[in-house]
CSV table of C-alpha atoms in Angstrom, one decimal:
chain,number,residue,atom,x,y,z
A,1,MET,CA,169.7,124.7,128.8
A,2,THR,CA,168.5,127.1,126.3
A,3,VAL,CA,165.6,125.0,125.0
A,4,THR,CA,164.4,124.2,128.2
A,5,GLU,CA,164.2,127.8,128.1
A,6,ALA,CA,162.8,128.3,125.5
A,7,ARG,CA,159.8,126.0,125.1
A,8,PRO,CA,157.8,127.5,128.6
A,9,ALA,CA,158.2,131.6,127.2
A,10,LYS,CA,156.4,130.5,124.3
A,11,ALA,CA,154.5,128.0,125.5
A,12,SER,CA,153.4,130.3,127.8
A,13,ARG,CA,152.3,133.5,124.6
A,14,ASP,CA,150.2,130.8,122.8
A,15,THR,CA,148.2,130.3,126.2
A,16,GLY,CA,147.5,134.4,126.3
A,17,ARG,CA,146.4,134.5,123.5
A,18,THR,CA,144.3,131.9,123.9
A,19,ARG,CA,143.3,133.2,126.8
A,20,GLY,CA,143.2,136.7,125.5
A,21,THR,CA,141.3,136.3,121.7
A,22,GLY,CA,140.1,132.3,121.7
A,23,ALA,CA,139.6,131.0,119.0
A,24,PRO,CA,140.5,132.2,115.4
A,25,PRO,CA,138.0,135.1,113.3
A,26,GLY,CA,137.6,132.3,110.2
A,27,VAL,CA,136.9,129.8,113.4
A,28,ARG,CA,134.5,131.7,114.9
A,29,LEU,CA,132.7,132.6,111.3
A,30,ARG,CA,131.7,129.2,110.6
A,31,ARG,CA,130.3,127.6,113.9
A,32,ALA,CA,128.0,131.1,113.9
A,33,ALA,CA,127.2,130.6,109.7
A,34,THR,CA,127.2,126.8,110.3
A,35,PRO,CA,123.1,127.2,111.8
A,36,TRP,CA,122.0,129.4,109.8
A,37,LEU,CA,122.8,127.6,106.8
A,38,PHE,CA,120.7,124.8,108.0
A,39,LEU,CA,118.3,127.2,108.7
A,40,ALA,CA,118.6,128.8,105.5
A,41,PRO,CA,116.0,126.1,103.4
A,42,ALA,CA,113.1,126.9,106.0
A,43,LEU,CA,113.7,130.9,106.0
A,44,LEU,CA,113.0,130.8,102.2
A,45,LEU,CA,110.5,129.2,102.3
A,46,PHE,CA,109.0,131.6,105.3
A,47,LEU,CA,110.1,134.8,102.7
A,48,TYR,CA,108.5,133.2,99.6
A,49,PHE,CA,105.4,132.1,101.3
A,50,LYS,CA,104.8,133.8,104.6
A,51,PHE,CA,106.8,136.7,105.0
A,52,ILE,CA,106.1,138.8,101.1
A,53,PRO,CA,102.3,137.6,101.5
A,54,MET,CA,102.0,139.9,104.4
A,55,TYR,CA,104.0,142.3,102.5
A,56,GLU,CA,101.7,142.3,100.3
A,57,ALA,CA,98.5,142.7,101.6
A,58,VAL,CA,99.5,145.4,103.5
A,59,ARG,CA,100.6,146.9,100.0
A,60,MET,CA,97.1,145.6,98.5
A,61,SER,CA,94.7,147.1,101.9
A,62,PHE,CA,95.4,150.6,100.9
A,63,GLU,CA,95.1,150.3,97.3
A,64,GLU,CA,91.5,149.1,95.3
A,65,VAL,CA,93.2,146.3,93.3
A,66,ARG,CA,91.9,146.5,89.1
A,67,PRO,CA,93.9,143.1,87.9
A,68,PHE,CA,94.8,143.0,84.7
A,69,LEU,CA,94.2,147.5,84.9
A,70,GLY,CA,96.4,148.2,87.5
A,71,ASN,CA,95.5,149.0,91.4
A,72,THR,CA,94.9,152.3,92.3
A,73,TYR,CA,96.0,154.0,96.1
A,74,VAL,CA,92.9,154.2,97.8
A,75,GLY,CA,94.9,155.5,101.3
A,76,GLY,CA,92.3,154.6,104.1
A,77,ALA,CA,89.3,154.4,102.4
A,78,ASN,CA,90.0,150.5,102.4
A,79,TYR,CA,89.7,150.2,105.7
A,80,SER,CA,86.9,152.6,106.2
A,81,GLU,CA,84.7,150.5,104.0
A,82,ILE,CA,85.1,147.3,105.9
A,83,THR,CA,85.1,148.3,109.5
A,84,ASP,CA,81.9,150.7,108.8
A,85,SER,CA,80.7,147.3,107.8
A,86,PRO,CA,77.2,145.6,109.7
A,87,ASP,CA,78.7,142.4,107.9
A,88,PHE,CA,82.4,143.4,109.8
A,89,ALA,CA,80.9,144.2,113.0
A,90,GLU,CA,78.9,141.1,113.4
A,91,ALA,CA,81.2,139.1,111.7
A,92,LEU,CA,83.7,140.8,114.7
A,93,TRP,CA,81.5,139.5,117.5
A,94,HIS,CA,80.7,136.0,116.1
A,95,THR,CA,84.4,135.4,116.0
A,96,VAL,CA,85.1,137.4,119.7
A,97,VAL,CA,82.1,134.5,120.4
A,98,LEU,CA,83.7,131.9,119.8
A,99,ALA,CA,87.5,132.2,120.6
A,100,VAL,CA,86.0,133.0,124.0
A,101,THR,CA,84.5,130.1,124.1
A,102,GLN,CA,86.8,128.1,122.6
A,103,THR,CA,89.3,128.9,124.9
A,104,ALA,CA,87.6,129.1,128.4
A,105,GLY,CA,85.8,125.2,126.8
A,106,SER,CA,89.2,123.8,125.9
A,107,ILE,CA,91.5,125.3,129.1
A,108,LEU,CA,88.9,124.1,131.6
A,109,LEU,CA,87.9,120.3,129.0
A,110,GLY,CA,91.7,120.4,128.9
A,111,LEU,CA,93.0,120.7,132.6
A,112,ALA,CA,89.9,117.8,133.6
A,113,LEU,CA,91.7,115.8,131.4
A,114,ALA,CA,94.9,116.2,132.9
A,115,LEU,CA,94.2,115.6,135.9
A,116,LEU,CA,92.6,112.5,135.2
A,117,LEU,CA,95.4,111.4,133.7
A,118,GLU,CA,98.1,112.2,135.6
A,119,GLY,CA,100.4,108.9,135.7
A,120,GLN,CA,102.8,106.9,134.0
A,121,THR,CA,101.3,104.3,133.9
A,122,ARG,CA,100.9,101.9,130.5
A,123,SER,CA,97.4,102.3,130.1
A,124,LEU,CA,97.6,105.6,130.7
A,125,TRP,CA,100.2,106.7,127.9
A,126,PHE,CA,97.4,104.8,125.0
A,127,ILE,CA,94.5,106.5,126.3
A,128,ARG,CA,96.6,109.9,125.9
A,129,SER,CA,97.3,108.9,122.4
A,130,ALA,CA,94.0,108.2,121.7
A,131,ILE,CA,92.1,111.5,123.6
A,132,PHE,CA,94.7,113.2,121.3
A,133,LEU,CA,93.7,111.5,118.0
A,134,PRO,CA,91.5,114.6,117.1
A,135,VAL,CA,94.4,117.3,117.0
A,136,VAL,CA,96.5,115.3,114.4
A,137,THR,CA,93.2,114.4,112.3
A,138,ALA,CA,92.8,117.1,109.4
A,139,MET,CA,89.6,119.9,110.1
A,140,ALA,CA,88.7,118.6,106.8
A,141,VAL,CA,87.5,114.7,108.6
A,142,VAL,CA,86.7,116.4,111.8
A,143,ALA,CA,84.0,118.4,109.7
A,144,GLU,CA,82.4,115.5,107.7
A,145,VAL,CA,82.1,113.4,110.4
A,146,TRP,CA,80.5,116.9,113.0
A,147,ARG,CA,78.3,117.2,109.6
A,148,VAL,CA,77.3,113.9,110.3
A,149,MET,CA,76.3,113.7,113.8
A,150,TYR,CA,75.4,116.9,113.9
A,151,TYR,CA,72.8,115.7,111.1
A,152,PRO,CA,69.5,117.5,112.3
A,153,THR,CA,66.4,114.7,112.3
A,154,GLU,CA,65.6,112.4,115.2
A,155,SER,CA,67.7,109.6,113.7
A,156,GLY,CA,71.2,111.8,113.4
A,157,ALA,CA,73.5,110.5,115.8
A,158,VAL,CA,73.7,113.5,118.5
A,159,ASN,CA,70.3,113.6,118.3
A,160,SER,CA,69.2,109.8,119.1
A,161,VAL,CA,71.6,110.6,122.5
A,162,LEU,CA,69.7,113.6,123.3
A,163,GLY,CA,66.8,112.0,122.3
A,164,PHE,CA,67.6,109.6,125.5
A,165,PHE,CA,66.8,111.9,127.9
A,166,GLY,CA,64.3,113.4,127.2
A,167,LEU,CA,66.1,116.1,124.8
A,168,GLY,CA,63.7,117.0,121.7
A,169,PRO,CA,66.4,117.0,118.1
A,170,SER,CA,68.2,119.8,117.9
A,171,GLU,CA,69.2,121.2,114.1
A,172,PHE,CA,71.9,122.3,114.9
A,173,LEU,CA,74.2,123.3,111.4
A,174,ASN,CA,70.6,124.5,110.3
A,175,SER,CA,69.5,126.7,112.3
A,176,PRO,CA,70.2,130.8,113.6
A,177,ASP,CA,70.2,130.6,117.0
A,178,SER,CA,72.7,126.7,117.9
A,179,SER,CA,74.2,127.2,114.4
A,180,LEU,CA,77.3,129.4,116.1
A,181,ALA,CA,77.1,127.1,119.5
A,182,SER,CA,77.6,124.0,117.5
A,183,ILE,CA,80.7,124.8,115.4
A,184,ALA,CA,82.4,126.2,119.0
A,185,PHE,CA,81.4,122.4,120.0
A,186,VAL,CA,83.5,121.2,118.0
A,187,GLY,CA,86.5,124.1,118.3
A,188,ILE,CA,86.1,122.9,122.1
A,189,TRP,CA,86.2,118.9,121.0
A,190,ARG,CA,89.3,119.6,119.1
A,191,GLY,CA,91.4,121.9,121.0
A,192,ALA,CA,91.1,120.0,124.6
A,193,PRO,CA,93.2,116.9,123.5
A,194,TYR,CA,96.7,119.4,122.6
A,195,ASP,CA,95.6,121.9,126.3
A,196,MET,CA,95.7,118.2,128.2
A,197,MET,CA,98.9,117.2,127.1
A,198,ILE,CA,100.4,121.4,127.8
A,199,PHE,CA,98.9,120.9,131.3
A,200,LEU,CA,100.7,117.2,131.7
A,201,ALA,CA,103.7,119.2,131.3
A,202,GLY,CA,103.5,121.7,133.7
A,203,LEU,CA,101.8,118.9,136.6
A,204,ALA,CA,105.4,117.2,136.2
A,205,GLY,CA,106.9,119.8,137.6
A,206,VAL,CA,104.8,121.0,140.2
A,207,ASP,CA,106.2,119.6,143.7
A,208,ARG,CA,105.0,117.0,145.0
A,209,VAL,CA,106.0,117.4,148.8
A,210,LEU,CA,103.3,120.3,148.2
A,211,TYR,CA,100.9,117.7,147.5
A,212,GLU,CA,102.1,115.8,150.8
A,213,ALA,CA,102.6,118.1,152.8
A,214,SER,CA,99.2,119.3,152.1
A,215,ALA,CA,97.5,115.2,152.5
A,216,VAL,CA,99.4,115.5,155.6
A,217,ASP,CA,97.2,118.8,157.4
A,218,GLY,CA,93.7,116.8,155.9
A,219,ALA,CA,92.7,118.5,152.7
A,220,SER,CA,90.5,117.3,151.0
A,221,ARG,CA,91.5,116.7,146.9
A,222,PHE,CA,89.4,119.6,145.6
A,223,ARG,CA,91.6,121.7,147.6
A,224,ARG,CA,94.2,120.4,147.1
A,225,ILE,CA,93.6,121.8,142.9
A,226,TRP,CA,93.3,124.9,144.5
A,227,HIS,CA,96.0,125.9,146.3
A,228,VAL,CA,98.9,123.9,145.0
A,229,THR,CA,98.4,122.2,141.9
A,230,LEU,CA,96.7,125.6,140.0
A,231,PRO,CA,99.3,128.2,141.3
A,232,GLY,CA,101.6,125.7,140.1
A,233,LEU,CA,99.7,126.3,136.6
A,234,ARG,CA,100.3,129.8,136.5
A,235,PRO,CA,102.9,130.2,133.6
A,236,VAL,CA,100.9,127.2,132.0
A,237,PHE,CA,97.4,128.9,131.8
A,238,ALA,CA,99.0,131.8,130.7
A,239,ILE,CA,100.6,130.4,128.0
A,240,LEU,CA,97.5,128.9,127.0
A,241,LEU,CA,95.0,131.6,127.1
A,242,THR,CA,97.0,133.1,124.8
A,243,LEU,CA,97.7,130.2,122.4
A,244,ALA,CA,93.5,129.6,122.4
A,245,ALA,CA,92.7,132.9,122.0
A,246,ILE,CA,94.6,133.3,119.0
A,247,ARG,CA,93.7,130.0,118.2
A,248,GLY,CA,90.3,131.3,118.5
A,249,LEU,CA,90.8,134.0,116.3
A,250,ARG,CA,92.6,132.8,113.6
A,251,VAL,CA,88.9,130.7,113.6
A,252,PHE,CA,88.5,130.1,109.6
A,253,THR,CA,88.1,126.6,108.3
A,254,GLU,CA,85.6,124.8,110.8
A,255,VAL,CA,83.4,127.5,109.7
A,256,PHE,CA,84.2,127.5,106.1
A,257,LEU,CA,83.2,123.5,106.5
A,258,LEU,CA,80.9,123.6,108.4
A,259,THR,CA,78.9,126.4,107.5
A,260,ASN,CA,80.4,128.8,105.2
A,261,GLY,CA,78.9,131.2,106.9
A,262,GLY,CA,75.1,129.9,107.6
A,263,PRO,CA,72.6,130.1,108.5
A,264,ASP,CA,71.9,133.8,107.4
A,265,GLY,CA,75.4,134.6,108.2
A,266,SER,CA,75.0,133.1,112.0
A,267,THR,CA,78.4,132.0,112.0
A,268,GLU,CA,79.7,134.2,109.3
A,269,VAL,CA,84.3,134.9,111.0
A,270,LEU,CA,86.4,137.5,109.8
A,271,LEU,CA,87.6,135.3,108.2
A,272,THR,CA,85.6,134.2,106.5
A,273,LEU,CA,84.0,137.8,105.4
A,274,THR,CA,87.5,138.5,104.1
A,275,TYR,CA,87.5,135.2,102.1
A,276,LYS,CA,83.5,136.1,100.2
A,277,LEU,CA,85.2,139.8,100.5
A,278,GLY,CA,88.1,138.7,98.5
A,279,LEU,CA,87.6,135.9,96.3
A,280,GLU,CA,84.3,135.8,95.5
A,281,ARG,CA,82.8,139.7,95.5
A,282,ASN,CA,86.8,140.7,93.5
A,283,GLU,CA,87.1,143.1,96.5
A,284,LEU,CA,90.7,142.0,97.5
A,285,GLY,CA,91.2,145.2,98.6
A,286,VAL,CA,89.2,145.9,101.1
A,287,ALA,CA,89.9,142.1,102.3
A,288,ALA,CA,93.5,142.8,102.4
A,289,ALA,CA,92.0,145.3,104.6
A,290,GLY,CA,90.4,143.5,106.8
A,291,THR,CA,93.2,140.7,107.0
A,292,VAL,CA,95.2,143.7,108.6
A,293,VAL,CA,92.3,144.6,110.7
A,294,LEU,CA,92.5,140.7,112.1
A,295,PHE,CA,96.8,141.1,112.3
A,296,ALA,CA,97.2,143.7,113.6
A,297,MET,CA,94.6,142.6,116.8
A,298,LEU,CA,96.4,139.3,117.2
A,299,LEU,CA,100.0,141.3,117.8
A,300,VAL,CA,98.1,143.6,120.0
A,301,LEU,CA,96.6,140.1,121.7
A,302,THR,CA,100.3,138.8,121.3
A,303,ILE,CA,102.6,142.0,123.0
A,304,ALA,CA,100.2,141.6,126.2
A,305,SER,CA,100.5,138.5,127.3
A,306,ARG,CA,104.2,139.1,126.9
A,307,LEU,CA,103.8,142.1,128.8
A,308,ARG,CA,101.5,140.6,131.5
A,309,ARG,CA,104.1,137.6,131.5
A,310,ARG,CA,107.1,139.8,132.4
A,311,GLU,CA,105.2,141.9,135.3
A,312,PRO,CA,107.0,141.3,139.0
A,313,ARG,CA,104.5,139.0,141.0
């Protein structure tokens, strides 16, 4: 009888301890530490190759960098020099133009491709994969292919197509009037498939009942897209606008490989300018100030986008 009464009391005490405090402290510590152990290698790589260089860039932006002689603190002189430079203003304008053009073009083309390729058939999956290839192709390869296609004679690939429609040959990358537009088109061609995949994921979440109801009401396909599809894709647009704008402001590789800022500075952007300041003119402090200014622009854009998404509708 005594043993029988003691066991429920012990079970009651164990249950109370489990409900009150949960797992023992050692178990909770191991559970909390396990994810960080898996993340530790990547975090160490980020720290060494990203965050430490970022800190050094900010520090160098306030100094006159003199290799082997020691740096000298100059305060905001580097920022004044870079922002007062006419080259900086021109590069900033080209960067903004490319960012706006590539953002708008890639989003519109990506949306059109997503609407055309929406579905579950096997052939569509093959076409989507083929269209997505520019995104996973190295930019160096993409730039070299487009350099060949932009060959500025009548026998060039793009000029041959233009000649079929009765348009004269263009110099593309060799002319200050068309070089920036030519680079923007390459960015749109490469960015649209990425936006297409995001739009396809967003289209899967649009309520099909709304399509059926609008079709019953006699709405045309254009009205269904305008009144059902686009409102349903509003969160997707917010995300893509931010990503595409950041991608446009950080443009460097295609400009560097296709024109290197030429001809006559007509395609100079912020990153190519800072690259030349730092590695060609050896003005590392001024170049670091330029990169910090660009980072500040991206940070403001990201924060503004996040605050915009949090506003009540």
